CSV table of C-alpha atoms and ligand atoms in Angstrom, one decimal:
chain,number,residue,atom,x,y,z
A,26,MET,CA,-17.9,21.5,58.5
A,27,ASP,CA,-21.0,22.9,56.8
A,28,THR,CA,-21.6,20.6,53.8
A,29,LYS,CA,-24.2,22.8,52.2
A,30,LYS,CA,-22.0,25.9,52.3
A,31,ASP,CA,-19.1,23.9,51.0
A,32,LEU,CA,-21.1,22.6,48.1
A,33,THR,CA,-22.1,26.2,47.2
A,34,ARG,CA,-18.4,27.3,47.4
A,35,LEU,CA,-17.5,24.3,45.2
A,36,ARG,CA,-20.2,25.2,42.6
A,37,LYS,CA,-18.8,28.7,42.4
A,38,LYS,CA,-15.3,27.3,41.6
A,39,LEU,CA,-16.9,24.9,39.0
A,40,ASP,CA,-18.5,27.9,37.3
A,41,GLU,CA,-15.1,29.5,36.9
A,42,LEU,CA,-13.7,26.3,35.4
A,43,LEU,CA,-16.8,26.1,33.1
A,44,HIS,CA,-16.1,29.7,31.8
A,45,LEU,CA,-12.5,28.7,31.0
A,46,ARG,CA,-13.6,25.6,29.3
A,47,SER,CA,-16.2,27.5,27.2
A,48,ALA,CA,-13.6,30.1,26.2
A,49,LEU,CA,-11.2,27.3,25.2
A,50,ALA,CA,-13.9,25.5,23.2
A,51,LEU,CA,-14.9,28.6,21.4
A,52,ALA,CA,-11.3,29.4,20.5
A,53,SER,CA,-10.9,25.9,19.2
A,54,TRP,CA,-14.1,26.0,17.2
A,55,ASP,CA,-13.1,29.4,15.8
A,56,GLN,CA,-9.7,28.0,14.9
A,57,GLU,CA,-11.2,25.3,12.7
A,58,VAL,CA,-14.0,27.4,11.2
A,59,ASN,CA,-13.1,31.1,11.0
A,60,MET,CA,-9.6,31.9,12.1
A,61,PRO,CA,-7.3,33.7,9.6
A,62,PRO,CA,-4.0,31.7,9.2
A,63,ALA,CA,-1.8,34.4,10.5
A,64,ALA,CA,-3.5,34.2,13.9
A,65,ALA,CA,-2.2,30.6,14.5
A,66,GLU,CA,0.7,31.7,16.7
A,67,SER,CA,-1.3,34.1,18.9
A,68,ARG,CA,-4.1,31.6,19.2
A,69,ALA,CA,-1.7,28.9,20.3
A,70,ALA,CA,-0.2,31.2,22.9
A,71,MET,CA,-3.7,32.1,24.2
A,72,THR,CA,-4.8,28.5,24.3
A,73,ALA,CA,-1.7,27.4,26.2
A,74,TYR,CA,-2.2,30.3,28.7
A,75,LEU,CA,-5.8,29.4,29.3
A,76,SER,CA,-5.0,25.7,29.6
A,77,GLY,CA,-2.4,26.5,32.3
A,78,GLU,CA,-5.0,28.6,34.1
A,79,TYR,CA,-7.4,25.7,33.9
A,80,HIS,CA,-5.0,23.2,35.4
A,81,THR,CA,-4.2,25.6,38.2
A,82,LYS,CA,-7.9,26.3,38.9
A,83,LEU,CA,-8.7,22.6,38.8
A,84,LEU,CA,-6.1,21.9,41.5
A,85,ALA,CA,-7.5,24.8,43.5
A,86,LEU,CA,-10.8,22.9,43.9
A,87,ASP,CA,-9.2,21.4,47.0
A,88,GLU,CA,-8.1,24.8,48.5
A,89,ASN,CA,-8.3,24.5,52.3
A,90,GLY,CA,-9.3,20.9,51.8
A,91,LEU,CA,-12.7,21.8,50.2
A,92,LEU,CA,-12.9,18.9,47.8
A,93,THR,CA,-11.3,16.2,50.1
A,94,GLY,CA,-13.6,17.4,52.9
A,95,LEU,CA,-16.7,16.8,50.7
A,96,ASP,CA,-15.2,13.5,49.6
A,97,ALA,CA,-15.1,12.4,53.2
A,98,ALA,CA,-18.7,13.4,53.5
A,99,ARG,CA,-19.5,11.3,50.4
A,100,ARG,CA,-17.7,8.3,52.0
A,101,ASN,CA,-19.7,8.8,55.2
A,102,HIS,CA,-22.9,8.7,53.1
A,103,THR,CA,-24.0,12.2,54.1
A,104,LEU,CA,-24.5,13.4,50.5
A,105,LYS,CA,-27.5,12.9,48.3
A,106,PRO,CA,-26.9,10.5,45.4
A,107,ARG,CA,-26.3,13.2,42.7
A,108,GLY,CA,-24.1,15.2,45.0
A,109,ALA,CA,-22.2,12.1,45.9
A,110,ALA,CA,-21.7,11.2,42.2
A,111,MET,CA,-20.6,14.7,41.4
A,112,ILE,CA,-17.9,14.6,44.2
A,113,ARG,CA,-16.8,11.1,43.2
A,114,GLU,CA,-16.2,12.2,39.6
A,115,LEU,CA,-14.6,15.5,40.6
A,116,MET,CA,-12.2,13.6,42.8
A,117,ARG,CA,-11.2,11.5,39.8
A,118,ASP,CA,-10.5,14.5,37.6
A,119,TYR,CA,-8.7,16.3,40.5
A,120,THR,CA,-6.6,13.2,41.4
A,121,LEU,CA,-5.5,12.6,37.8
A,122,ALA,CA,-4.6,16.3,37.3
A,123,ALA,CA,-2.7,16.5,40.7
A,124,LYS,CA,-0.5,13.7,39.6
A,125,LEU,CA,0.9,15.6,36.7
A,126,PRO,CA,3.4,18.3,37.6
A,127,MET,CA,2.8,21.6,35.8
A,128,ALA,CA,6.3,21.3,34.1
A,129,PHE,CA,5.2,18.0,32.6
A,130,VAL,CA,1.9,19.4,31.4
A,131,ILE,CA,3.7,22.2,29.6
A,132,GLU,CA,6.4,20.0,28.2
A,133,PHE,CA,3.8,17.5,26.8
A,134,ALA,CA,1.7,20.3,25.4
A,135,GLU,CA,4.6,22.0,23.7
A,136,LEU,CA,6.0,18.7,22.3
A,137,THR,CA,2.6,17.6,20.8
A,138,SER,CA,1.8,21.1,19.4
A,139,ARG,CA,5.1,21.1,17.5
A,140,ALA,CA,5.0,17.5,16.6
A,141,GLN,CA,1.6,18.0,14.9
A,142,HIS,CA,3.3,20.5,12.5
A,143,ILE,CA,6.2,18.0,11.8
A,144,TRP,CA,3.7,15.2,11.3
A,145,ALA,CA,1.7,17.2,8.7
A,146,GLU,CA,5.0,18.0,6.9
A,147,ALA,CA,6.1,14.3,7.1
A,148,ARG,CA,2.8,13.1,5.7
A,149,SER,CA,2.8,15.6,2.8
A,150,LYS,CA,6.4,14.6,2.0
A,151,ASN,CA,5.8,10.9,2.7
A,152,ASP,CA,8.8,11.0,5.0
A,153,PHE,CA,8.5,8.8,8.0
A,154,PRO,CA,12.1,9.3,9.2
A,155,LEU,CA,11.3,13.0,9.6
A,156,PHE,CA,8.5,12.2,12.1
A,157,ARG,CA,10.3,9.3,13.7
A,158,PRO,CA,12.3,11.2,16.4
A,159,TRP,CA,9.2,13.1,17.4
A,160,LEU,CA,7.1,10.0,17.8
A,161,GLU,CA,9.9,8.5,19.8
A,162,LYS,CA,9.7,11.5,22.2
A,163,ILE,CA,5.9,11.3,22.3
A,164,VAL,CA,6.0,7.6,23.2
A,165,LYS,CA,8.6,8.2,25.8
A,166,LEU,CA,6.6,11.1,27.4
A,167,SER,CA,3.4,9.0,27.2
A,168,ARG,CA,5.1,6.2,29.2
A,169,ILE,CA,6.2,8.8,31.8
A,170,LYS,CA,2.7,10.2,31.9
A,171,ALA,CA,1.4,6.7,32.5
A,172,GLU,CA,4.0,6.2,35.3
A,173,LEU,CA,3.0,9.5,36.9
A,174,LEU,CA,-0.7,8.6,36.8
A,175,GLY,CA,0.1,5.2,38.4
A,176,GLY,CA,-1.2,1.7,37.8
A,177,ASN,CA,0.6,-1.4,36.8
A,178,ARG,CA,0.0,-1.4,33.0
A,179,PRO,CA,1.0,1.8,31.3
A,180,TYR,CA,-1.3,1.3,28.2
A,181,ASP,CA,-4.3,0.7,30.5
A,182,THR,CA,-3.6,3.9,32.3
A,183,LEU,CA,-3.6,5.8,29.0
A,184,ILE,CA,-6.8,4.2,27.8
A,185,ASP,CA,-8.4,5.0,31.2
A,186,THR,CA,-7.9,8.7,30.5
A,187,PHE,CA,-10.3,8.5,27.5
A,188,GLU,CA,-12.5,5.5,28.6
A,189,PRO,CA,-12.6,5.3,32.4
A,190,GLY,CA,-12.6,1.7,33.6
A,191,MET,CA,-11.7,0.1,30.3
A,192,THR,CA,-8.6,-2.2,30.2
A,193,SER,CA,-6.4,-3.4,27.3
A,194,GLU,CA,-7.2,-7.0,28.4
A,195,GLU,CA,-10.9,-6.6,27.9
A,196,LEU,CA,-10.3,-4.7,24.6
A,197,SER,CA,-7.9,-7.4,23.4
A,198,ILE,CA,-10.4,-10.2,24.0
A,199,THR,CA,-13.2,-8.2,22.4
A,200,PHE,CA,-11.2,-7.1,19.4
A,201,VAL,CA,-9.9,-10.5,18.6
A,202,GLU,CA,-13.5,-11.8,18.4
A,203,LEU,CA,-14.5,-8.8,16.3
A,204,ARG,CA,-11.4,-9.0,14.0
A,205,ASP,CA,-12.1,-12.7,13.2
A,206,ALA,CA,-15.8,-11.9,12.5
A,207,LEU,CA,-14.9,-9.0,10.2
A,208,VAL,CA,-12.1,-10.6,8.3
A,209,THR,CA,-14.5,-13.5,7.5
A,210,LEU,CA,-17.2,-11.1,6.4
A,211,VAL,CA,-14.9,-8.9,4.3
A,212,GLY,CA,-13.5,-12.0,2.6
A,213,LYS,CA,-17.0,-13.2,1.6
A,214,ILE,CA,-17.9,-9.8,0.3
A,215,ARG,CA,-14.7,-9.5,-1.7
A,216,ALA,CA,-15.2,-13.0,-3.2
A,217,ASN,CA,-18.7,-12.0,-4.3
A,218,LYS,CA,-19.5,-10.6,-7.7
A,219,THR,CA,-22.5,-8.4,-6.7
A,220,LYS,CA,-22.1,-4.9,-8.2
A,221,ILE,CA,-22.8,-2.0,-5.9
A,222,PRO,CA,-24.1,1.1,-7.9
A,223,LYS,CA,-22.1,4.3,-8.1
A,224,GLY,CA,-23.8,7.5,-6.8
A,225,PRO,CA,-25.7,9.7,-9.2
A,226,THR,CA,-23.8,12.0,-11.6
A,227,GLY,CA,-24.3,15.7,-11.5
A,228,THR,CA,-23.6,18.3,-8.9
A,229,SER,CA,-25.5,19.4,-5.8
A,230,PRO,CA,-24.8,23.0,-4.9
A,231,ILE,CA,-23.4,23.6,-1.4
A,232,ALA,CA,-26.0,26.1,-0.4
A,233,ASP,CA,-28.8,23.6,-1.2
A,234,GLN,CA,-26.9,20.9,0.7
A,235,LYS,CA,-26.7,23.2,3.7
A,236,SER,CA,-30.5,23.8,3.7
A,237,PHE,CA,-31.1,20.0,3.3
A,238,LEU,CA,-28.9,19.4,6.3
A,239,ASP,CA,-30.8,22.0,8.3
A,240,PHE,CA,-34.0,20.1,7.4
A,241,ILE,CA,-32.6,16.8,8.5
A,242,ASN,CA,-31.2,18.2,11.8
A,243,LEU,CA,-34.5,19.8,12.6
A,244,LYS,CA,-36.4,16.6,12.0
A,245,MET,CA,-33.9,14.5,14.0
A,246,GLY,CA,-34.2,16.8,17.0
A,247,PHE,CA,-31.3,19.2,16.9
A,248,ASP,CA,-32.1,22.4,18.8
A,249,ALA,CA,-30.9,25.1,16.4
A,250,GLN,CA,-31.5,27.8,19.1
A,251,ALA,CA,-28.8,26.0,21.1
A,252,GLY,CA,-26.3,25.1,18.4
A,253,ARG,CA,-25.2,25.7,14.8
A,254,LEU,CA,-23.8,24.0,11.8
A,255,ASP,CA,-20.7,25.2,9.8
A,256,PRO,CA,-18.3,23.8,7.3
A,257,SER,CA,-14.8,22.6,8.3
A,258,THR,CA,-12.0,20.4,6.8
A,259,HIS,CA,-12.5,17.7,9.4
A,260,PRO,CA,-16.1,17.4,10.8
A,261,PHE,CA,-16.3,17.7,14.6
A,262,THR,CA,-18.7,18.6,17.5
A,263,ASN,CA,-17.7,21.1,20.0
A,264,GLY,CA,-19.9,21.1,23.1
A,265,ALA,CA,-18.9,23.6,25.7
A,266,HIS,CA,-22.4,24.0,27.1
A,267,PRO,CA,-25.7,22.2,26.4
A,268,THR,CA,-27.1,25.6,25.2
A,269,ASP,CA,-24.2,26.1,22.7
A,270,VAL,CA,-23.3,23.1,20.7
A,271,ARG,CA,-21.4,23.6,17.5
A,272,ILE,CA,-21.2,21.0,14.7
A,273,THR,CA,-19.4,21.0,11.4
A,274,THR,CA,-19.5,19.0,8.2
A,275,ARG,CA,-17.6,19.0,4.9
A,276,TYR,CA,-19.1,19.4,1.5
A,277,ASN,CA,-18.4,17.7,-1.9
A,278,GLU,CA,-20.6,19.0,-4.7
A,279,LYS,CA,-20.3,15.6,-6.5
A,280,ASP,CA,-21.1,13.5,-3.5
A,281,LEU,CA,-24.1,14.4,-1.3
A,282,TRP,CA,-23.4,11.6,1.2
A,283,THR,CA,-20.1,13.3,2.2
A,284,SER,CA,-22.0,16.2,3.9
A,285,VAL,CA,-25.1,14.2,4.9
A,286,GLY,CA,-23.1,11.3,6.5
A,287,SER,CA,-20.8,13.6,8.4
A,288,ASP,CA,-23.7,15.8,9.5
A,289,ILE,CA,-25.8,12.9,10.8
A,290,HIS,CA,-22.7,11.6,12.6
A,291,GLU,CA,-22.0,14.9,14.3
A,292,LEU,CA,-25.7,15.4,15.0
A,293,GLY,CA,-25.5,12.2,17.1
A,294,HIS,CA,-22.7,13.8,19.2
A,295,ALA,CA,-24.7,17.1,19.4
A,296,LEU,CA,-27.9,15.5,20.6
A,297,TYR,CA,-25.9,13.9,23.5
A,298,GLU,CA,-24.4,17.3,24.4
A,299,GLN,CA,-27.8,19.1,24.1
A,300,GLY,CA,-29.4,16.3,26.2
A,301,LEU,CA,-27.1,16.8,29.2
A,302,PRO,CA,-28.9,18.3,32.2
A,303,VAL,CA,-28.6,22.1,31.8
A,304,LYS,CA,-29.1,22.9,35.4
A,305,GLU,CA,-26.0,20.9,36.4
A,306,THR,CA,-23.8,22.5,33.7
A,307,GLY,CA,-20.3,22.9,35.0
A,308,THR,CA,-20.4,19.7,37.1
A,309,PRO,CA,-19.5,16.2,35.9
A,310,LEU,CA,-23.2,15.3,35.9
A,311,ALA,CA,-23.6,17.5,32.8
A,312,GLU,CA,-20.6,15.9,31.0
A,313,ALA,CA,-20.5,13.0,28.7
A,314,VAL,CA,-19.4,9.8,30.5
A,315,SER,CA,-16.7,8.6,28.0
A,316,LEU,CA,-15.5,8.9,24.4
A,317,GLY,CA,-16.8,5.4,23.6
A,318,VAL,CA,-20.3,6.3,24.7
A,319,HIS,CA,-20.1,9.6,22.8
A,320,GLU,CA,-19.1,7.8,19.7
A,321,SER,CA,-21.9,5.3,20.2
A,322,GLN,CA,-24.3,8.2,19.8
A,323,SER,CA,-22.8,9.4,16.6
A,324,ARG,CA,-22.5,6.0,15.1
A,325,PHE,CA,-26.1,5.1,16.1
A,326,TRP,CA,-27.4,8.1,14.2
A,327,GLU,CA,-25.0,7.7,11.2
A,328,ASN,CA,-25.5,4.0,10.7
A,329,MET,CA,-28.6,2.7,12.4
A,330,VAL,CA,-30.6,5.7,11.4
A,331,GLY,CA,-28.7,7.4,8.5
A,332,ARG,CA,-28.0,4.1,6.6
A,333,ASN,CA,-31.4,2.6,7.3
A,334,LYS,CA,-33.6,2.2,4.2
A,335,ASN,CA,-36.7,3.4,6.0
A,336,THR,CA,-35.0,6.7,6.8
A,337,TRP,CA,-34.5,7.2,3.1
A,338,GLU,CA,-38.1,6.3,2.3
A,339,PHE,CA,-38.8,9.5,4.2
A,340,LEU,CA,-35.8,11.6,3.1
A,341,TYR,CA,-35.7,10.6,-0.6
A,342,PRO,CA,-38.7,12.5,-1.9
A,343,GLU,CA,-37.3,15.6,-0.1
A,344,MET,CA,-33.9,15.0,-1.7
A,345,ARG,CA,-35.3,14.6,-5.1
A,346,LYS,CA,-37.2,17.9,-4.8
A,347,ARG,CA,-34.0,19.7,-3.8
A,348,PHE,CA,-31.4,18.0,-6.1
A,349,PRO,CA,-32.0,17.4,-9.8
A,350,ALA,CA,-29.1,14.9,-9.8
A,351,PHE,CA,-31.4,12.5,-8.0
A,352,ARG,CA,-34.5,12.8,-10.2
A,353,LYS,CA,-33.4,9.9,-12.5
A,354,TYR,CA,-31.7,8.0,-9.8
A,355,GLY,CA,-33.6,5.5,-7.7
A,356,LEU,CA,-33.9,5.0,-4.0
A,357,ASP,CA,-32.8,1.4,-4.2
A,358,ASP,CA,-29.6,2.3,-5.9
A,359,TRP,CA,-28.9,5.0,-3.4
A,360,TYR,CA,-29.4,2.6,-0.5
A,361,ARG,CA,-27.1,0.1,-2.0
A,362,HIS,CA,-24.6,2.9,-2.9
A,363,LEU,CA,-24.4,3.8,0.9
A,364,HIS,CA,-23.3,0.2,1.6
A,365,ALA,CA,-20.4,-0.3,-0.8
A,366,VAL,CA,-17.7,-2.3,0.9
A,367,THR,CA,-14.2,-1.7,-0.4
A,368,PRO,CA,-11.2,-2.1,1.8
A,369,THR,CA,-9.3,1.3,1.7
A,370,LEU,CA,-6.0,2.4,2.9
A,371,ILE,CA,-7.4,5.5,4.7
A,372,ARG,CA,-9.4,4.9,7.9
A,373,THR,CA,-11.6,8.0,7.6
A,374,GLU,CA,-12.7,7.0,4.1
A,375,SER,CA,-13.5,3.4,5.0
A,376,ASP,CA,-17.0,1.8,5.1
A,377,GLU,CA,-19.0,0.5,8.0
A,378,VAL,CA,-17.7,-3.1,7.7
A,379,THR,CA,-13.9,-2.5,7.3
A,380,TYR,CA,-13.7,0.6,9.6
A,381,ASN,CA,-13.1,-1.4,12.7
A,382,LEU,CA,-10.2,-3.3,11.2
A,383,HIS,CA,-8.4,0.0,10.9
A,384,ILE,CA,-8.9,0.6,14.6
A,385,ILE,CA,-7.8,-2.9,15.6
A,386,ILE,CA,-4.6,-2.4,13.6
A,387,ARG,CA,-3.9,0.8,15.6
A,388,PHE,CA,-4.8,-0.7,18.9
A,389,GLU,CA,-2.5,-3.7,18.4
A,390,ILE,CA,0.3,-1.5,17.4
A,391,GLU,CA,0.1,1.2,20.1
A,392,LYS,CA,-0.2,-1.4,22.8
A,393,GLU,CA,3.1,-2.9,21.7
A,394,LEU,CA,4.6,0.5,21.3
A,395,ILE,CA,3.8,1.5,24.8
A,396,GLU,CA,4.9,-1.8,26.2
A,397,GLY,CA,8.1,-1.5,24.3
A,398,SER,CA,7.9,-4.8,22.5
A,399,ILE,CA,8.2,-3.1,19.1
A,400,GLY,CA,10.6,-0.4,18.0
A,401,ILE,CA,9.6,2.8,16.3
A,402,LYS,CA,11.9,2.2,13.3
A,403,ASP,CA,10.0,-1.0,12.5
A,404,LEU,CA,6.6,0.7,12.6
A,405,PRO,CA,6.0,1.1,8.8
A,406,GLU,CA,6.8,-2.5,8.1
A,407,ILE,CA,4.5,-3.8,10.9
A,408,TRP,CA,1.8,-1.4,9.8
A,409,ASN,CA,1.9,-2.6,6.2
A,410,GLN,CA,1.9,-6.2,7.1
A,411,LYS,CA,-1.2,-5.9,9.3
A,412,VAL,CA,-3.0,-4.0,6.5
A,413,ARG,CA,-2.2,-6.8,4.2
A,414,ASP,CA,-3.3,-9.5,6.7
A,415,TYR,CA,-6.6,-7.8,7.8
A,416,LEU,CA,-7.7,-5.8,4.8
A,417,GLY,CA,-6.0,-7.7,2.0
A,418,ILE,CA,-4.5,-4.6,0.4
A,419,ARG,CA,-0.9,-3.3,-0.1
A,420,VAL,CA,0.2,0.0,1.3
A,421,PRO,CA,2.1,1.9,-1.4
A,422,ASP,CA,3.7,4.5,0.9
A,423,ASP,CA,3.8,5.7,4.5
A,424,ALA,CA,1.5,8.7,3.8
A,425,HIS,CA,-1.2,6.2,3.1
A,426,GLY,CA,0.0,4.0,5.9
A,427,VAL,CA,1.5,4.7,9.3
A,428,LEU,CA,1.5,8.5,8.8
A,429,GLN,CA,-2.2,9.0,8.0
A,430,ASP,CA,-3.7,9.9,11.4
A,431,VAL,CA,-3.1,13.0,13.5
A,432,HIS,CA,-3.7,11.2,16.8
A,433,TRP,CA,-0.2,10.1,17.8
A,434,SER,CA,1.4,13.4,16.9
A,435,GLY,CA,-1.2,15.0,19.3
A,436,GLY,CA,-0.1,12.6,22.1
A,437,MET,CA,-3.4,10.8,22.0
A,438,ILE,CA,-2.2,7.2,22.5
A,439,GLY,CA,-5.1,5.1,23.9
A,440,TYR,CA,-7.8,7.1,22.0
A,441,PHE,CA,-8.4,4.9,18.9
A,442,PRO,CA,-10.1,2.0,20.8
A,443,THR,CA,-13.0,4.3,21.8
A,444,TYR,CA,-14.1,4.5,18.1
A,445,THR,CA,-14.7,0.7,18.0
A,446,LEU,CA,-16.2,0.7,21.4
A,447,GLY,CA,-18.7,3.3,20.0
A,448,ASN,CA,-19.6,1.0,17.2
A,449,LEU,CA,-20.1,-2.0,19.4
A,450,TYR,CA,-22.2,0.1,21.9
A,451,SER,CA,-24.3,1.6,19.0
A,452,ALA,CA,-25.3,-1.9,17.9
A,453,GLN,CA,-26.2,-2.9,21.5
A,454,LEU,CA,-28.4,0.3,21.8
A,455,HIS,CA,-29.9,-0.5,18.4
A,456,GLU,CA,-30.9,-4.0,19.6
A,457,ALA,CA,-32.3,-2.5,22.8
A,458,ILE,CA,-34.4,0.3,21.2
A,459,ARG,CA,-36.0,-2.2,18.8
A,460,LYS,CA,-37.2,-4.2,21.8
A,461,ASP,CA,-38.7,-1.1,23.4
A,462,MET,CA,-39.9,0.3,20.1
A,463,PRO,CA,-41.1,-2.5,17.8
A,464,ASP,CA,-42.2,0.1,15.2
A,465,PHE,CA,-38.7,1.6,15.0
A,466,ASP,CA,-38.5,1.2,11.2
A,467,LYS,CA,-42.0,2.6,10.8
A,468,LYS,CA,-41.1,5.7,12.8
A,469,LEU,CA,-38.1,6.3,10.5
A,470,ALA,CA,-40.1,5.9,7.4
A,471,LYS,CA,-42.5,8.6,8.6
A,472,GLY,CA,-39.7,10.9,9.6
A,473,ASN,CA,-40.8,10.6,13.2
A,474,PHE,CA,-37.3,10.7,14.7
A,475,LEU,CA,-38.0,12.5,18.0
A,476,PRO,CA,-39.1,9.5,20.0
A,477,ILE,CA,-35.8,7.9,19.1
A,478,ARG,CA,-33.9,10.9,20.3
A,479,ASP,CA,-35.9,10.9,23.4
A,480,TRP,CA,-35.3,7.3,24.1
A,481,LEU,CA,-31.5,8.0,23.9
A,482,ARG,CA,-32.0,11.1,26.1
A,483,GLU,CA,-33.8,9.0,28.7
A,484,LYS,CA,-31.3,6.1,28.7
A,485,ILE,CA,-28.0,7.9,28.0
A,486,HIS,CA,-27.9,11.7,27.7
A,487,ARG,CA,-29.6,12.9,30.9
A,488,HIS,CA,-27.3,10.9,33.2
A,489,GLY,CA,-24.1,12.6,32.4
A,490,ARG,CA,-21.4,10.9,34.5
A,491,PHE,CA,-23.8,9.7,37.2
A,492,TYR,CA,-23.1,6.1,36.3
A,493,SER,CA,-19.8,4.7,35.0
A,494,ALA,CA,-19.8,4.0,31.2
A,495,PRO,CA,-20.1,0.2,31.6
A,496,GLU,CA,-22.9,0.6,34.2
A,497,LEU,CA,-24.8,3.1,32.0
A,498,MET,CA,-24.6,0.8,29.0
A,499,ARG,CA,-25.7,-2.2,31.1
A,500,ARG,CA,-28.7,-0.2,32.3
A,501,ALA,CA,-29.6,0.9,28.8
A,502,THR,CA,-29.1,-2.4,27.0
A,503,GLY,CA,-29.3,-5.1,29.6
A,504,SER,CA,-25.9,-6.4,28.9
A,505,SER,CA,-22.2,-5.6,29.1
A,506,LEU,CA,-19.9,-4.9,26.2
A,507,SER,CA,-20.5,-7.4,23.5
A,508,VAL,CA,-19.4,-8.1,19.9
A,509,ALA,CA,-22.5,-10.2,19.0
A,510,PRO,CA,-25.1,-7.5,18.3
A,511,PHE,CA,-22.7,-5.6,16.0
A,512,ALA,CA,-21.6,-8.7,14.2
A,513,ALA,CA,-25.2,-9.8,13.8
A,514,TYR,CA,-26.2,-6.4,12.5
A,515,LEU,CA,-23.5,-6.3,9.8
A,516,THR,CA,-24.0,-10.0,8.8
A,517,GLU,CA,-27.7,-9.6,8.4
A,518,LYS,CA,-27.5,-6.3,6.5
A,519,TYR,CA,-24.6,-7.2,4.2
A,520,SER,CA,-25.7,-10.8,3.5
A,521,ASP,CA,-28.9,-9.3,2.1
A,522,LEU,CA,-27.1,-6.6,0.1
A,523,TYR,CA,-24.4,-8.9,-1.3
A,524,ASP,CA,-26.5,-12.0,-1.6
A,525,LEU,CA,-24.0,-14.0,0.6
B,237,MG,MG1,-17.3,10.9,16.2
């Protein structure tokens, strides 16, 4: 066996996979940003076809034993470290894909594609019974998926597809600690009489907002030659290639933070994608390591940078120049406005403090759903009870309760916990960067964001999937997953804001 030749053959196959992934990513970006509604059906057919081709080509990585041969070389330590890591990760992807029969992949894709339409209808009509049989099928197929993928605990198997190496046991322990800390903090804030100011009145034209976002993105290190910003209903980042990273935001003329907050969040995702090693594009070494780590990047920029008062010392004069609404509105009020804590029914509208309680509710519920210890007909009642217990508010109807998120209809059970992991990791990174960069706040106040981007690039982005997510975070922060830095960050900030 000629390892060098085999690696070259493998890279050629990986390039083909990359082209398919890029086409799929572009189609999906276009669907959210540009596509005329009548094209929905043809786009779905095209996407399904390309996804099938992708699955087939992924399995063909081992044609004539190419991949397993290279994996044997890896086990015999005849590969260099990066090559070895690449093969290790490809074997993981290949092994997972090979466990799912094509018929199952198609059945799952068709079910979830149709279920998303039913869910949207059920949510708009506030009709849980309409969605219920579909959710039953999705839970059933998700259990079968977990069984096909192997492992003793089905929910862990599903989590592992989004966050390799994470288990529901580790999450349970972490989330209980976090839940208790948050419920206490939210209780104190709610009992407090401190008034948080409303935002300024007046409108900020969308074209001016866009140009302000371009200014922010440039300052924070977004490469506009290798990416772009567009509007969409739900903000997202689509990174098919480090040289072509698309981000979106949404606009509200009456509320500038809607577009700024979403933009800085997606910018965090984009900097990760743009910071992956270009030369290794197509290999796992140029892919993000996990969804939790991805979200740690977006939350770091959104909260630790975007909600830091020093950042606004720099941005505020610029904002005043551009938006007359802010001329008679002070920086201090703006900063406090960005930190209003109000328990809300809708996860995506929630603040920095209550957000993770929304995730914990979903985690606890989906774990029991997959384990079969709760029935789907009881879901609305269980949901509403947890919202009352953790957030202290009453759910008026299922559209504002159990039906609010798209994830379950899309078959993404096990995805939610990665949002909270991202928040916890972001606070750990925040603690670590402040140790390495004692003038962190001063840099923000001067608009000197590039050293911060470069610190993240060095510690996180450039590694791709070379290390596992827990190992990467240990190397970057010196510790493993921990609630303490996030709890300390929130307590310090909000005690000050609310005079607790
Ligand atoms: Mg995100």
